[in-house]
Short mmCIF file of C-alpha atoms in Angstrom, two decimals:
data_model
loop_
_atom_site.label_atom_id
_atom_site.label_comp_id
_atom_site.label_asym_id
_atom_site.label_seq_id
_atom_site.Cartn_x
_atom_site.Cartn_y
_atom_site.Cartn_z
CA MET A 1 13.92 11.38 30.78
CA SER A 2 15.23 7.02 31.13
CA ASP A 3 18.60 5.59 29.19
CA ALA A 4 16.05 3.89 27.66
CA PRO A 5 14.83 5.59 24.41
CA ARG A 6 11.04 6.52 23.93
CA VAL A 7 9.66 4.47 21.26
CA GLU A 8 5.91 6.04 18.68
CA LEU A 9 4.36 5.61 15.99
CA THR A 10 3.06 7.79 13.41
CA ASP A 11 -0.77 7.99 12.71
CA ALA A 12 -0.31 5.50 9.16
CA ALA A 13 2.64 3.64 12.13
CA ALA A 14 -0.36 2.78 14.28
CA GLU A 15 -3.63 2.36 11.85
CA LEU A 16 -1.57 0.08 9.80
CA VAL A 17 -1.02 -2.12 14.01
CA ARG A 18 -4.82 -1.60 14.70
CA ARG A 19 -5.30 -3.47 11.03
CA LEU A 20 -2.66 -6.42 11.83
CA ARG A 21 -3.67 -7.19 15.26
CA ALA A 22 -7.55 -7.20 13.13
CA SER A 23 -5.81 -10.03 11.27
CA HIS A 24 -2.71 -11.78 13.92
CA GLY A 25 -4.65 -10.97 17.03
CA PRO A 26 -1.83 -9.14 19.70
CA LEU A 27 1.65 -7.66 18.23
CA MET A 28 4.91 -7.84 18.90
CA PHE A 29 8.03 -5.26 17.29
CA HIS A 30 11.57 -7.02 16.93
CA GLN A 31 14.25 -4.27 15.19
CA SER A 32 17.67 -6.80 14.92
CA GLY A 33 20.73 -4.62 13.90
CA GLY A 34 21.27 -7.08 11.05
CA CYS A 35 22.11 -6.60 7.39
CA CYS A 36 19.34 -6.05 5.02
CA ASP A 37 15.86 -5.64 6.62
CA GLY A 38 16.73 -6.81 9.45
CA SER A 39 17.88 -3.18 10.58
CA ALA A 40 14.16 -1.97 9.90
CA PRO A 41 11.85 -3.06 12.38
CA MET A 42 8.97 -6.53 12.60
CA CYS A 43 5.34 -6.89 13.40
CA PHE A 44 5.49 -10.51 14.33
CA PRO A 45 1.97 -12.14 15.94
CA ALA A 46 2.99 -11.69 19.73
CA GLY A 47 5.48 -14.50 21.01
CA GLU A 48 5.88 -15.82 17.36
CA PHE A 49 9.61 -14.56 17.89
CA ARG A 50 12.27 -14.71 21.07
CA THR A 51 13.77 -12.71 22.70
CA GLY A 52 16.46 -13.45 25.85
CA ALA A 53 19.45 -10.95 26.91
CA ALA A 54 20.85 -10.38 23.42
CA ASP A 55 17.67 -8.96 23.22
CA VAL A 56 16.53 -5.14 25.59
CA LEU A 57 12.83 -4.15 25.45
CA LEU A 58 12.70 -0.11 24.53
CA ALA A 59 8.95 -0.24 24.35
CA GLU A 60 5.61 -1.35 25.65
CA LEU A 61 3.37 0.58 22.82
CA ALA A 62 -0.28 1.30 24.03
CA VAL A 63 -2.43 1.98 20.31
CA ALA A 64 -5.52 3.68 20.84
CA GLY A 65 -8.28 0.60 19.60
CA VAL A 66 -5.98 -2.47 20.09
CA ALA A 67 -6.76 -3.73 24.23
CA GLU A 68 -3.16 -4.81 24.88
CA PRO A 69 0.19 -3.18 24.63
CA VAL A 70 2.17 -4.19 21.99
CA PRO A 71 6.43 -4.04 22.95
CA PHE A 72 9.38 -2.97 20.81
CA TRP A 73 12.46 -5.19 21.60
CA MET A 74 16.03 -4.03 19.97
CA SER A 75 19.00 -6.13 20.04
CA ARG A 76 20.54 -5.02 22.66
CA SER A 77 24.27 -4.77 20.26
CA GLN A 78 21.88 -1.75 18.76
CA TYR A 79 20.10 0.13 21.16
CA GLU A 80 24.30 0.95 22.34
CA GLY A 81 24.05 2.76 18.87
CA TRP A 82 20.55 4.25 19.14
CA SER A 83 20.48 5.23 23.14
CA HIS A 84 20.23 8.58 22.90
CA THR A 85 17.73 8.72 19.92
CA ARG A 86 13.82 9.29 19.73
CA LEU A 87 12.71 6.35 17.91
CA ILE A 88 9.33 6.62 15.75
CA VAL A 89 7.72 3.61 13.51
CA ASP A 90 6.63 4.84 10.20
CA VAL A 91 4.92 3.36 7.39
CA VAL A 92 6.05 3.81 3.66
CA GLU A 93 5.43 2.14 0.86
CA GLY A 94 7.10 -0.93 -0.67
CA ARG A 95 8.16 -4.41 -0.25
CA GLY A 96 10.21 -4.56 3.40
CA SER A 97 10.70 -8.35 4.68
CA GLY A 98 9.47 -11.10 3.56
CA PHE A 99 8.53 -12.54 7.62
CA SER A 100 7.29 -9.11 8.88
CA LEU A 101 3.26 -9.39 8.65
CA GLU A 102 2.57 -5.77 6.59
CA ALA A 103 4.74 -7.09 3.14
CA PRO A 104 2.80 -8.83 1.99
CA ASP A 105 -0.01 -5.37 1.57
CA GLY A 106 2.57 -3.34 -0.03
CA VAL A 107 3.39 -1.33 3.17
CA ARG A 108 7.30 -1.22 4.82
CA PHE A 109 7.53 -0.95 8.71
CA LEU A 110 10.69 1.89 8.84
CA ILE A 111 12.09 3.58 12.16
CA ARG A 112 13.30 7.05 11.48
CA SER A 113 14.38 9.14 14.95
CA ARG A 114 15.46 12.35 16.65
CA LEU A 115 18.21 12.89 19.07
CA VAL A 116 16.74 12.28 22.68
CA GLY A 117 16.13 16.92 23.30
CA ALA A 118 15.08 17.34 19.69
#
């Protein structure tokens, strides 16, 4: 296995990604590791969140029903602490960040994790 953690979506998260893709076009995720909602994965139209040397591309998620891969970025500083985990993107009820595309729907993405090899 590579040194980057594997990222996957739950069925509920994949369904939400399909709905958001239909409404907003190509998508991307970024998890900044900031305080509050910044530590949750946020979904943006592709390219709306500018990434750079302070970010790591962890995965290009293949989602059934979505024409293109959905890149999942994480801040390098947060990646250092999560590099030995498998990241599972899920969705739960409740409002998260006002910047993430799912916020108006009354749901939010969150990360569940498992140690690599678990």
